[in-house]
PDB file of C-alpha atoms and ligand atoms in Angstrom:
ATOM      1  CA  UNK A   1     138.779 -42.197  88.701  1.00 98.00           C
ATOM      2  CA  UNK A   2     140.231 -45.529  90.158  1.00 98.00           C
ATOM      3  CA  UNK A   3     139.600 -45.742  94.169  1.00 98.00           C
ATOM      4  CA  UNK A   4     142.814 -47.810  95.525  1.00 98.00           C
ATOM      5  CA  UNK A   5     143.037 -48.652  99.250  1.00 98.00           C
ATOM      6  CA  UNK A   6     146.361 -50.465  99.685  1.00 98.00           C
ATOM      7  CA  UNK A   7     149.779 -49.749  98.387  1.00 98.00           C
ATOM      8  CA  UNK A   8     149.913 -52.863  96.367  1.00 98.00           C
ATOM      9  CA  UNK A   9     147.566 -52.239  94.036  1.00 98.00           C
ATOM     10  CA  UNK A  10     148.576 -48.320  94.195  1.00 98.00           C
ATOM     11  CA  UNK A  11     152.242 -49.486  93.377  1.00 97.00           C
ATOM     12  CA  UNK A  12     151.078 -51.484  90.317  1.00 97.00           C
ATOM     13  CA  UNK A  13     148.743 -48.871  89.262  1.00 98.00           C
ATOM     14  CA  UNK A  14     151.337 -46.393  88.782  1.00 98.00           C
ATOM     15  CA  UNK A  15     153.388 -48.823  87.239  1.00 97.00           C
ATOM     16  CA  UNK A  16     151.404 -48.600  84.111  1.00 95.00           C
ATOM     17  CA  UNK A  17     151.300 -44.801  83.849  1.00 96.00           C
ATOM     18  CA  UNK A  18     154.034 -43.045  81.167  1.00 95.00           C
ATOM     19  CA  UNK A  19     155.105 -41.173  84.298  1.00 95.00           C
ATOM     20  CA  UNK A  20     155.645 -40.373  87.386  1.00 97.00           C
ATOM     21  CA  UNK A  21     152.099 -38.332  89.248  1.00 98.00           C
ATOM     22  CA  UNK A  22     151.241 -35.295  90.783  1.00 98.00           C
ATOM     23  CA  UNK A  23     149.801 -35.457  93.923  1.00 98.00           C
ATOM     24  CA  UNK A  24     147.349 -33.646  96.614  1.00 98.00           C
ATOM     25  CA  UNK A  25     147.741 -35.162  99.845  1.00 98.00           C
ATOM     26  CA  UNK A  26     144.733 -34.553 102.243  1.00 98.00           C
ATOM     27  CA  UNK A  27     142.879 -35.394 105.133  1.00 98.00           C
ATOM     28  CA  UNK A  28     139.711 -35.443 103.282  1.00 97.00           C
ATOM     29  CA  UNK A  29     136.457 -33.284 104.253  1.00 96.00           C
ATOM     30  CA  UNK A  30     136.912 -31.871 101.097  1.00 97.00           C
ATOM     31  CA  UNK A  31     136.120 -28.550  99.847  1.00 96.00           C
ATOM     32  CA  UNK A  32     136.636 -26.315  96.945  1.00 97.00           C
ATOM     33  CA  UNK A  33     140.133 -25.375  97.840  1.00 97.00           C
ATOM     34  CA  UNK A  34     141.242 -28.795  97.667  1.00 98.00           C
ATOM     35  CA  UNK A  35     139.751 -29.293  94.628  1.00 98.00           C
ATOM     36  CA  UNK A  36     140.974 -26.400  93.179  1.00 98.00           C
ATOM     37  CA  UNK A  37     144.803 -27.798  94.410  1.00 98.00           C
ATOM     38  CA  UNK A  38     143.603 -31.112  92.345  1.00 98.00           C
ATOM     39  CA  UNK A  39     143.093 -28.844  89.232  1.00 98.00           C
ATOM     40  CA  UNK A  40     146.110 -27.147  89.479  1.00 98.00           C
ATOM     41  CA  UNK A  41     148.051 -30.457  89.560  1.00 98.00           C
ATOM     42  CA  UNK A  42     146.507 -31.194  86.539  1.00 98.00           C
ATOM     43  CA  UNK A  43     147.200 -28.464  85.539  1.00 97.00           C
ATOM     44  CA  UNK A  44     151.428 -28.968  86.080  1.00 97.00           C
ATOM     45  CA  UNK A  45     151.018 -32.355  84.102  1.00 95.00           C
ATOM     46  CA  UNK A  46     149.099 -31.456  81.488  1.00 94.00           C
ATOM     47  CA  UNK A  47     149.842 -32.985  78.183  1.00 92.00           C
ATOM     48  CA  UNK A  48     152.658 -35.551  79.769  1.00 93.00           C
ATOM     49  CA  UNK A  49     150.228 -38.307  80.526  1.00 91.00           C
ATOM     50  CA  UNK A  50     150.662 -37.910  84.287  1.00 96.00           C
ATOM     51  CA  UNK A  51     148.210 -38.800  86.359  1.00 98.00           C
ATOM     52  CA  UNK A  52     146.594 -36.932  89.074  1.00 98.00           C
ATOM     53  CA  UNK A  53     146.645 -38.695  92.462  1.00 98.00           C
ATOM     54  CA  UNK A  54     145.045 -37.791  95.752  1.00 98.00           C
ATOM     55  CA  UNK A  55     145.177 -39.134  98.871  1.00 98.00           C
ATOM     56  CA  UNK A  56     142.670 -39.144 101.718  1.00 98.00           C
ATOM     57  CA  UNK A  57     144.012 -40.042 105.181  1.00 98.00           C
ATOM     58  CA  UNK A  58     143.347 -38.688 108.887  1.00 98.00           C
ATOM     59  CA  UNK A  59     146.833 -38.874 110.071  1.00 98.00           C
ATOM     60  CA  UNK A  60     146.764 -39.933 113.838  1.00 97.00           C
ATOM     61  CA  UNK A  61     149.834 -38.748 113.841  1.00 97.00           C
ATOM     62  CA  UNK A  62     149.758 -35.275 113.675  1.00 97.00           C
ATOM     63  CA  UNK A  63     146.601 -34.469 115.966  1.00 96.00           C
ATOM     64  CA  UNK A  64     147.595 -33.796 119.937  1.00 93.00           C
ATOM     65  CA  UNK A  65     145.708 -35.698 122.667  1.00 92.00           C
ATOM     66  CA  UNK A  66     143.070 -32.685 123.180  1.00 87.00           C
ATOM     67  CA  UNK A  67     142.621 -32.942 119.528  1.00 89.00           C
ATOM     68  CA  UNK A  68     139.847 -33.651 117.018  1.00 87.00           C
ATOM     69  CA  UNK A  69     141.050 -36.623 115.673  1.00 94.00           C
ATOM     70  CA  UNK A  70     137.678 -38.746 116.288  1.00 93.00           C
ATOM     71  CA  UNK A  71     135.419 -36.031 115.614  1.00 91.00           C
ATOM     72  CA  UNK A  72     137.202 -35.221 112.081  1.00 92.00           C
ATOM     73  CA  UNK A  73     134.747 -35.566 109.567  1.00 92.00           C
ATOM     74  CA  UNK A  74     135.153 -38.736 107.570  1.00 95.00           C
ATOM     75  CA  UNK A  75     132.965 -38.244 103.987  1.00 96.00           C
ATOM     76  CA  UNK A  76     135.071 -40.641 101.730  1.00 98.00           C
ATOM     77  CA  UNK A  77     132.151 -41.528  99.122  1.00 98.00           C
ATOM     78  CA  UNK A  78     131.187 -37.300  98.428  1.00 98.00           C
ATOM     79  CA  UNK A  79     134.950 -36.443  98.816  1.00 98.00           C
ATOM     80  CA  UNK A  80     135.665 -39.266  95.749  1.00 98.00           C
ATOM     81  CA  UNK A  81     132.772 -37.776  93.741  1.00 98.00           C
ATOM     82  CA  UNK A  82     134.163 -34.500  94.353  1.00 98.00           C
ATOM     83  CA  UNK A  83     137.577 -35.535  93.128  1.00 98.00           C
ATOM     84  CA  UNK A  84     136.143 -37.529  90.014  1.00 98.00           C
ATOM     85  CA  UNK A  85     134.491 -34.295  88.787  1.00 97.00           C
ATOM     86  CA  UNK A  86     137.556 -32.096  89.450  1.00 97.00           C
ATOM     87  CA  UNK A  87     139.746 -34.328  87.304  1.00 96.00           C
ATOM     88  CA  UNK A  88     141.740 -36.032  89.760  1.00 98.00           C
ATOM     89  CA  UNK A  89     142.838 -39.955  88.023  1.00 98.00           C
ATOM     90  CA  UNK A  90     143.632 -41.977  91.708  1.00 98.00           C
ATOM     91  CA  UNK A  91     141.826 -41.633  95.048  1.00 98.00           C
ATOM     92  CA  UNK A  92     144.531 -43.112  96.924  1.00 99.00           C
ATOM     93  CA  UNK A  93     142.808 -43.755 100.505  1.00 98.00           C
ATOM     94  CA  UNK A  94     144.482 -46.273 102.864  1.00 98.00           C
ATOM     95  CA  UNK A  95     142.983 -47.552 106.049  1.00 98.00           C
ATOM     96  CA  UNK A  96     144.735 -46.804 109.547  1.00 97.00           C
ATOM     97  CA  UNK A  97     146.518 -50.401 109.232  1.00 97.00           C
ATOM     98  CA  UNK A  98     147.577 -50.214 105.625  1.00 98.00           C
ATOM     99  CA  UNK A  99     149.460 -46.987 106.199  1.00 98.00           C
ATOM    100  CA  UNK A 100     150.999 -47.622 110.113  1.00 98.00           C
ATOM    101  CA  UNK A 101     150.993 -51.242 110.291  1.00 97.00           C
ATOM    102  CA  UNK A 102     152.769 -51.326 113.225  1.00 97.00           C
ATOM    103  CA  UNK A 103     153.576 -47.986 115.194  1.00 96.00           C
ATOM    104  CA  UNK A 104     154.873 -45.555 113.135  1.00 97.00           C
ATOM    105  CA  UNK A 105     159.079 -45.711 114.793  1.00 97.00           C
ATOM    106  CA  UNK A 106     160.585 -43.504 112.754  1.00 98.00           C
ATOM    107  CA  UNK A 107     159.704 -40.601 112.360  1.00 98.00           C
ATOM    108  CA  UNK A 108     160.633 -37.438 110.510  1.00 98.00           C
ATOM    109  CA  UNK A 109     161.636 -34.463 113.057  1.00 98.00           C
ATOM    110  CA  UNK A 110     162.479 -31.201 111.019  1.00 97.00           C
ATOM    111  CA  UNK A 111     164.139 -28.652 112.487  1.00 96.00           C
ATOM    112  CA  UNK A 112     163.635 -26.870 115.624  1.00 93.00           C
ATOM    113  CA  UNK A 113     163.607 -23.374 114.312  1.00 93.00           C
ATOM    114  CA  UNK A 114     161.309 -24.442 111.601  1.00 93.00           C
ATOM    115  CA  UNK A 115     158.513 -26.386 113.084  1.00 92.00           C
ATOM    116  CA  UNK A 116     158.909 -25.166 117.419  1.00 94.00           C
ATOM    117  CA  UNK A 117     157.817 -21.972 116.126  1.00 98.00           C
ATOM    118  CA  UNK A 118     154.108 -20.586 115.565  1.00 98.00           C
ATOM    119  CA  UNK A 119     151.567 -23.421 114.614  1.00 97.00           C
ATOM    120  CA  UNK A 120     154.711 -25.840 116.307  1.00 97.00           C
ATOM    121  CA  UNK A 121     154.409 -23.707 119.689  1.00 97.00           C
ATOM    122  CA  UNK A 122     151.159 -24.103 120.237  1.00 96.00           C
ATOM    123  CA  UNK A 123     150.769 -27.803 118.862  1.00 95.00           C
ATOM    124  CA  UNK A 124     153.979 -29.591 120.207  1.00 94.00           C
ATOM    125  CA  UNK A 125     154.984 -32.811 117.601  1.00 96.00           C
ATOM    126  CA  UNK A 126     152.188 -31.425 114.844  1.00 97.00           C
ATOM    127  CA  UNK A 127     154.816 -30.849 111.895  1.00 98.00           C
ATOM    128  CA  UNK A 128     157.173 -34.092 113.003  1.00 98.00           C
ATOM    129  CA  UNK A 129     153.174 -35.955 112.464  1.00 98.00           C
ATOM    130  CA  UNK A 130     152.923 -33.917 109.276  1.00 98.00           C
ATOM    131  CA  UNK A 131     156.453 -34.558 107.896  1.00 98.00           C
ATOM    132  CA  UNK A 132     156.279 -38.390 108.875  1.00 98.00           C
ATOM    133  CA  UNK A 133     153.297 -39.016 106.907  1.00 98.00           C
ATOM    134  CA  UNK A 134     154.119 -37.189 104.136  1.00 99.00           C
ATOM    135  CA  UNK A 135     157.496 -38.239 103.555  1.00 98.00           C
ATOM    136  CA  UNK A 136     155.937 -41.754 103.570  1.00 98.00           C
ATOM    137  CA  UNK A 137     153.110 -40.716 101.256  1.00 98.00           C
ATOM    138  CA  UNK A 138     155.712 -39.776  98.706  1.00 98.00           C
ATOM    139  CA  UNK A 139     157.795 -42.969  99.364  1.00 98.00           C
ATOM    140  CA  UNK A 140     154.444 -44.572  98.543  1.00 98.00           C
ATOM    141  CA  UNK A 141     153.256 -42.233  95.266  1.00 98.00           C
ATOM    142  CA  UNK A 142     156.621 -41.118  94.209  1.00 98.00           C
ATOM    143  CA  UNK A 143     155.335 -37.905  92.523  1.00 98.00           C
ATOM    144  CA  UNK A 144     157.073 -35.582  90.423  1.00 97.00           C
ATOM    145  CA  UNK A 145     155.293 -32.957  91.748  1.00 98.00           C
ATOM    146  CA  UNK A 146     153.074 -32.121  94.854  1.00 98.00           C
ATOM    147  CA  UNK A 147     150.597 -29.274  95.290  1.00 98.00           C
ATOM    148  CA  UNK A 148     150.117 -27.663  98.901  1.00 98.00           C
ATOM    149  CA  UNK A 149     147.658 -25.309  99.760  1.00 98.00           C
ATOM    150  CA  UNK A 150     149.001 -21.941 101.040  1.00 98.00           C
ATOM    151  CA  UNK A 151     146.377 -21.724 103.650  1.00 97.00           C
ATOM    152  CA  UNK A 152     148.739 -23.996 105.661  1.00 98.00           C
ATOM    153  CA  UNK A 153     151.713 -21.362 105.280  1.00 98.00           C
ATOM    154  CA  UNK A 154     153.745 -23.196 107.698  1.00 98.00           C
ATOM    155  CA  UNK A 155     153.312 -26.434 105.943  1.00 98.00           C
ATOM    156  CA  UNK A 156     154.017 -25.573 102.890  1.00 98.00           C
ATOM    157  CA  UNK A 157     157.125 -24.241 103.764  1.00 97.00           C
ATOM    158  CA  UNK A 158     158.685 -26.799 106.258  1.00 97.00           C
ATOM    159  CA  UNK A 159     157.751 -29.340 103.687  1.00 98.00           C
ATOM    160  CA  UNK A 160     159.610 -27.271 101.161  1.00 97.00           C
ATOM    161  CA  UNK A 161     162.415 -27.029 103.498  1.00 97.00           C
ATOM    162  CA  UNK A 162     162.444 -31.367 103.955  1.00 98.00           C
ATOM    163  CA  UNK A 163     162.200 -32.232 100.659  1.00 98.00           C
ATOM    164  CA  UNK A 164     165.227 -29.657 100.053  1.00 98.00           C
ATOM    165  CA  UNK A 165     167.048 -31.103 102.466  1.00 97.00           C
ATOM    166  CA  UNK A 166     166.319 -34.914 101.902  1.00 98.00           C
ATOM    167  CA  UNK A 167     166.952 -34.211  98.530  1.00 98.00           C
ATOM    168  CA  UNK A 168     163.666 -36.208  97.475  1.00 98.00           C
ATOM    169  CA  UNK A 169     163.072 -35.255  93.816  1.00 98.00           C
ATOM    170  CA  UNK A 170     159.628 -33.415  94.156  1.00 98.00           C
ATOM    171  CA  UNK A 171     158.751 -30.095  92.965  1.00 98.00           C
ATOM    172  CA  UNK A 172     156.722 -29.049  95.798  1.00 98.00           C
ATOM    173  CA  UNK A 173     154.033 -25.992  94.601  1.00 98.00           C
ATOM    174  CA  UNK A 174     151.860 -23.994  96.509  1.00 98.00           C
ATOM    175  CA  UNK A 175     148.105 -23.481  95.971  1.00 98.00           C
ATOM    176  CA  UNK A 176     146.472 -20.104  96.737  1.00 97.00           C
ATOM    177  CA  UNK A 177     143.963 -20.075  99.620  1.00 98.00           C
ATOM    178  CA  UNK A 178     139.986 -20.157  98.637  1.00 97.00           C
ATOM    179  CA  UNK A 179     138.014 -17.476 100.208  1.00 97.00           C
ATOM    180  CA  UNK A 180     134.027 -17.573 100.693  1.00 96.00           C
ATOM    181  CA  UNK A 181     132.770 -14.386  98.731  1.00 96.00           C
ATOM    182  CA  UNK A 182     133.100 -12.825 102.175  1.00 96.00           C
ATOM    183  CA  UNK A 183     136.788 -13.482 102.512  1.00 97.00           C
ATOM    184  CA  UNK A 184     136.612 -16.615 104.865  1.00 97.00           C
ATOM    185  CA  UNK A 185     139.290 -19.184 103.937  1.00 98.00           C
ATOM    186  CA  UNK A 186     137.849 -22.132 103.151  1.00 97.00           C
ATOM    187  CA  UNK A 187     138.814 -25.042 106.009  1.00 96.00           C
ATOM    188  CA  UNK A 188     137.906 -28.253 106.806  1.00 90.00           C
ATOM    189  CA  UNK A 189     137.018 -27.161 110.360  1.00 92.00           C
ATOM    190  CA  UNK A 190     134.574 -24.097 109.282  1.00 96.00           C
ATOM    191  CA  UNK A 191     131.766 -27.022 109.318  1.00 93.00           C
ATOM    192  CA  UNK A 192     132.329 -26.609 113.494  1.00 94.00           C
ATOM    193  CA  UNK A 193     131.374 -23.634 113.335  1.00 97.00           C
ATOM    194  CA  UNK A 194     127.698 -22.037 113.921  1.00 97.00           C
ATOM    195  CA  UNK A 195     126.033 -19.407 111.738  1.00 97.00           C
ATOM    196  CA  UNK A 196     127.204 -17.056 114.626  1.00 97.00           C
ATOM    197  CA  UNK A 197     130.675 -18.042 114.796  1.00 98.00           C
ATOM    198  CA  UNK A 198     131.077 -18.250 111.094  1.00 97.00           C
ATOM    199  CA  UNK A 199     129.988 -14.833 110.675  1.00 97.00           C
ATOM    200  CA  UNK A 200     132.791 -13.326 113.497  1.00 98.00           C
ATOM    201  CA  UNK A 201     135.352 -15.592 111.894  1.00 98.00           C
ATOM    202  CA  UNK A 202     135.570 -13.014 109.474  1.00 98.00           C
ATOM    203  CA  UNK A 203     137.228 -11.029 111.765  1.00 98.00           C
ATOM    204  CA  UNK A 204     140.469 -12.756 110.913  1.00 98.00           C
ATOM    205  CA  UNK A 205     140.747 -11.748 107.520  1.00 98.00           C
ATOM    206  CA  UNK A 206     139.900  -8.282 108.254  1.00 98.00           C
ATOM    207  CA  UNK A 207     142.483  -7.952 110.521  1.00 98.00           C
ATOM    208  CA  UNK A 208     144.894  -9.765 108.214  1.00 98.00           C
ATOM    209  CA  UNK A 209     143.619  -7.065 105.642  1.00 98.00           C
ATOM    210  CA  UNK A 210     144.183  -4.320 108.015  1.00 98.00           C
ATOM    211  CA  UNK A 211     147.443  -4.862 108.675  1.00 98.00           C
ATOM    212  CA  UNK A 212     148.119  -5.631 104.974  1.00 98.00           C
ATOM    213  CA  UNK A 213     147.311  -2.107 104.064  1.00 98.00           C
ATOM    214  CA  UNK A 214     148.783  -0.619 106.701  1.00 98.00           C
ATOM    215  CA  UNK A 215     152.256  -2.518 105.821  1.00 97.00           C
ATOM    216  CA  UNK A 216     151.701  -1.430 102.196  1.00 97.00           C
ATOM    217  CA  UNK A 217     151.069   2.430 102.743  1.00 96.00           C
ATOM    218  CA  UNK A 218     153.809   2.569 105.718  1.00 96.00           C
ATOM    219  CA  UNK A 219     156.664   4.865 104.716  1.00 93.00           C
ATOM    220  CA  UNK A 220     159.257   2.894 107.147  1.00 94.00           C
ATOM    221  CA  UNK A 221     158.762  -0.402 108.549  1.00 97.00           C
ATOM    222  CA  UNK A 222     160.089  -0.743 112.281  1.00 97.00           C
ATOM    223  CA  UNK A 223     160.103  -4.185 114.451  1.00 98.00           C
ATOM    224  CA  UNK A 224     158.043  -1.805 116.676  1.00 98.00           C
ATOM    225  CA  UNK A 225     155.499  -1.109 114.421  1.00 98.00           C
ATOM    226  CA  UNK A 226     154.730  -4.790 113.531  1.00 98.00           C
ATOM    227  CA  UNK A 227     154.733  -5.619 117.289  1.00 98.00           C
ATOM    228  CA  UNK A 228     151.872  -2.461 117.344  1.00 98.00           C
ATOM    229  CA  UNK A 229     149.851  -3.883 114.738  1.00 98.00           C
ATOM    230  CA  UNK A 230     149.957  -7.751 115.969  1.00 98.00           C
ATOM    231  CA  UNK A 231     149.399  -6.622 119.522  1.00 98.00           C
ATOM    232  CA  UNK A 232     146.539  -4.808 118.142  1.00 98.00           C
ATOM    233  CA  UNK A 233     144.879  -7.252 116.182  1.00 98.00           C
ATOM    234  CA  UNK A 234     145.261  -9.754 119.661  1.00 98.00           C
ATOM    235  CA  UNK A 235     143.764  -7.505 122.167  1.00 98.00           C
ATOM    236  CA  UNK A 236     140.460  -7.123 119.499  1.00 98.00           C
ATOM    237  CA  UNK A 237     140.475 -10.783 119.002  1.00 98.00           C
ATOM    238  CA  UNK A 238     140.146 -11.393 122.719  1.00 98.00           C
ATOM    239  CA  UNK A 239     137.668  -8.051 123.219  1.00 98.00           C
ATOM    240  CA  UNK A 240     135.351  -9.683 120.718  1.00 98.00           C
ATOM    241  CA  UNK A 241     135.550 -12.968 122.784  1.00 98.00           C
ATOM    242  CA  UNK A 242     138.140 -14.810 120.780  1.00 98.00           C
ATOM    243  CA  UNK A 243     141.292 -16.901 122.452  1.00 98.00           C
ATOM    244  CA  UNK A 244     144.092 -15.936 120.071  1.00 98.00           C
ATOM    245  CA  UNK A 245     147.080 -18.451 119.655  1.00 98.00           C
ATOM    246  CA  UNK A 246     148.888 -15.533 117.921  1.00 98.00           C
ATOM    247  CA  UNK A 247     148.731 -12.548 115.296  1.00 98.00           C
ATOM    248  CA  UNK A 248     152.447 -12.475 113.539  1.00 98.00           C
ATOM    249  CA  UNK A 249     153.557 -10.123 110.793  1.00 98.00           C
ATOM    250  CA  UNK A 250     157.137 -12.702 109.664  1.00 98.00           C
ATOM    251  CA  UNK A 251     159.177 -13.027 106.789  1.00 97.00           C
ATOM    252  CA  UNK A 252     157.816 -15.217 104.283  1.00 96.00           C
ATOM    253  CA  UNK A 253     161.176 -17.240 103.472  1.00 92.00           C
ATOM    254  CA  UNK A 254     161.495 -18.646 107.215  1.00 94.00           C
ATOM    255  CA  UNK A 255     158.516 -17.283 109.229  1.00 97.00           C
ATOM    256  CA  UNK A 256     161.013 -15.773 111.375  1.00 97.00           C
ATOM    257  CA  UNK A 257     160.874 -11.885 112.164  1.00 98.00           C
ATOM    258  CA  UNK A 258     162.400  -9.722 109.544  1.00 98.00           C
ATOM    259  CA  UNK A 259     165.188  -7.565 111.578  1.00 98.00           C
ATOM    260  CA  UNK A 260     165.035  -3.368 111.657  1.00 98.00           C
ATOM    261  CA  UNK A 261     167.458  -3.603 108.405  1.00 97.00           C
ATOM    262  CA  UNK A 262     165.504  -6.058 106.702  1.00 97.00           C
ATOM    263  CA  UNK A 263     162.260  -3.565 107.328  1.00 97.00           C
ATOM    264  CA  UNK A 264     164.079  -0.430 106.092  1.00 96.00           C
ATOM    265  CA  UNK A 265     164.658  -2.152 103.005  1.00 95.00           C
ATOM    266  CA  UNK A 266     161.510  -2.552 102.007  1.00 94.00           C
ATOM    267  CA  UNK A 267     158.756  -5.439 101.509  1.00 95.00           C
ATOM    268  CA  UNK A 268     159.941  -5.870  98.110  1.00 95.00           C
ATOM    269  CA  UNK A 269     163.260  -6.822  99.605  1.00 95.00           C
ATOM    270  CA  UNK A 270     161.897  -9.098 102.539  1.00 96.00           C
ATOM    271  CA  UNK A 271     157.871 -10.206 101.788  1.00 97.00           C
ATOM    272  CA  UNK A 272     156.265 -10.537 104.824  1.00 98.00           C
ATOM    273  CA  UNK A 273     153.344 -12.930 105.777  1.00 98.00           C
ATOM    274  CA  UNK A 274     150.860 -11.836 108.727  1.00 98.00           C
ATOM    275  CA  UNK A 275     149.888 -15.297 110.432  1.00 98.00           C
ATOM    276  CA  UNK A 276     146.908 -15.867 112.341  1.00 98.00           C
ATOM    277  CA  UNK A 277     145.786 -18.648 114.529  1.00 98.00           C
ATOM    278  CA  UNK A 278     142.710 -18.232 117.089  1.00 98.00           C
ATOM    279  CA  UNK A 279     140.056 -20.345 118.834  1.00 98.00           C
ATOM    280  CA  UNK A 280     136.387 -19.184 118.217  1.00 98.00           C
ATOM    281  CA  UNK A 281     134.118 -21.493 120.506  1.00 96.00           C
ATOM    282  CA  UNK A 282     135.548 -24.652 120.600  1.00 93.00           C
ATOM    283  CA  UNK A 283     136.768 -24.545 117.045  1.00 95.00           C
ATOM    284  CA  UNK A 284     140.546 -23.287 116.204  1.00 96.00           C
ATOM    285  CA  UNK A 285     141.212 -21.374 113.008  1.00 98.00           C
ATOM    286  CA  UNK A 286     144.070 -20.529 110.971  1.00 98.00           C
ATOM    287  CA  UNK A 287     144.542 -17.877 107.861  1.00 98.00           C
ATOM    288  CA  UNK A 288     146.919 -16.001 106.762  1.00 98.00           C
ATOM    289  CA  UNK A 289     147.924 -12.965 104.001  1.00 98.00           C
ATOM    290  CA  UNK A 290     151.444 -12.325 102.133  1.00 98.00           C
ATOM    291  CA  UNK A 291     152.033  -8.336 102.973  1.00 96.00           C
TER     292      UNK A 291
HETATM  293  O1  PAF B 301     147.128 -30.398 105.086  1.00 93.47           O
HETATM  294  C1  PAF B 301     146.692 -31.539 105.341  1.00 93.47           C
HETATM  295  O2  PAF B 301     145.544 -31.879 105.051  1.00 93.47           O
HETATM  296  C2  PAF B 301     147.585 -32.535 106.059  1.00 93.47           C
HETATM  297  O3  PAF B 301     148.391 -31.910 107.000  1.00 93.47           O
HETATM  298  C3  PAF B 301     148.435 -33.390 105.103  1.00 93.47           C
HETATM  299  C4  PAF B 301     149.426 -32.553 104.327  1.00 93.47           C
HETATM  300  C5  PAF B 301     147.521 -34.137 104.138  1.00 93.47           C
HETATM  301  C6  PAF B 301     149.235 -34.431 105.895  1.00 93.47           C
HETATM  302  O4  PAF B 301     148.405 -35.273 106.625  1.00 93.47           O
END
């Protein structure tokens, strides 16, 4: 695996290769979900002679005032090893400078409806940080395809919904969220958290569970009923000493509520993702499970 740090020599790299790359954008901190995104690109290129290409960068961009940009965990020299051994072909990691040379002016905004709405409620500007950088990532790599992980539901889909609209000519695919044999989805930020907290952070995927099963074996789904289960899950969260950003049981095409019709018709009809996002100590998680 090369290591490239400016876009130069990433531009001439590339140059070479029979075709165009997948990629795995990430903020490094790397874990076995990411890798397992890197092995699924290579997966999507197999026998085409594309390369794999990842990128490591702690977008500034995206992260709020209050924050944990400067406490992130930077681990470039594991994270390439890691990537080496999972098969990836270009560690694309730029310095601050090399990416935003001068501040970053414009800027990619998506839509109100998309990105004001869970995660965006709660962290104002987060997916126009997200959408900036990656739509300049892909200037920069021009992949054919790009692999998400789904454990950033929202992501995945307002970048599906940009590159649709922008027309850029990327298949973006979605990787399936990691779980610790326990059912914790593997994060970045679960190295905050203390043996204590890591053991209660289970809680979120048994109530994502909970309400999975209780979708599954309902005979009629009602608005009311959803509201019943996410209310639920949010006065346990904050009974066990959690602060709950929200517990929301949405359609999977939008992440908007499905309506009463939608609900008769059946899950089949309209899939529904529960979303959660809660702050255990001073560490904020985020999972989520397709109904
Ligand atoms: O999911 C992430 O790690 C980041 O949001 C991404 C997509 C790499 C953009 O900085």
């Amino acid at each position: 695996m090369k290591t490239i740090h400016t876009l130069a020599e990433l531009r001439a790299e590339l140059a070479q290769a029979p075709s165009r790359p997948a990629f795995v954008p990430t903020m490094g901190n790397l874990h076995d979900g990411h890798l397992a995104l890197i092995r699924q690109a290579r997966g999507l290129v197999a026998g085409s002679g594309s390369p794999v290409v990842a990128s490591i960068f702690v977008n500034r961009l995206q992260f709020g005032p209050n924050e944990d940009f400067d406490r992130y965990p930077r681990t470039l020299a594991r994270d390439a090893e890691l990537l080496a051994g999972a098969g990836c072909d270009i560690l694309f990691a730029p310095a601050e400078d090399e990416l935003y040379p001068e501040p970053q002016g414009y800027k990619v905004i998506p839509p109100e409806g998309l990105a004001n709405i869970l995660e965006g409620a709660f962290r104002p500007g987060f997916f126009t940080g997200v959408c900036t950088v990656v739509h300049k990532l892909f200037n920069i790599v021009q992949p054919r395809v790009a692999v998400f992980g789904k454990k950033d539901y929202q992501q995945l889909m307002v970048l599906r919904n940009m590159v649709a609209q922008m027309a850029l000519p990327i298949e973006v695919v979605g990787g399936e969220t990691l779980r610790s044999p326990e059912g914790l989805a593997l994060s970045s930020r679960n190295g905050y958290l203390s043996d204590a907290e890591r053991a209660e952070a289970l809680t979120l995927v048994r109530l994502l569970r909970g309400i999975q099963t209780q979708a599954r074996a309902a005979e009629v789904l009602t608005p009311g009923l959803l509201q019943q289960w996410e209310d639920a899950a949010m006065a346990e969260l904050r009974q066990r000493g959690w602060a709950p950003d929200y517990v929301m049981v949405r359609r999977q095409k939008d992440l908007h509520p499905a309506t009463a019709e939608e609900l008769t018709a059946g899950l089949q009809a309209t899939p529904l993702v529960t979303l959660v996002a809660a702050r255990i100590g001073h560490t904020r998680l985020i999972d989520n499970l397709e109904v």
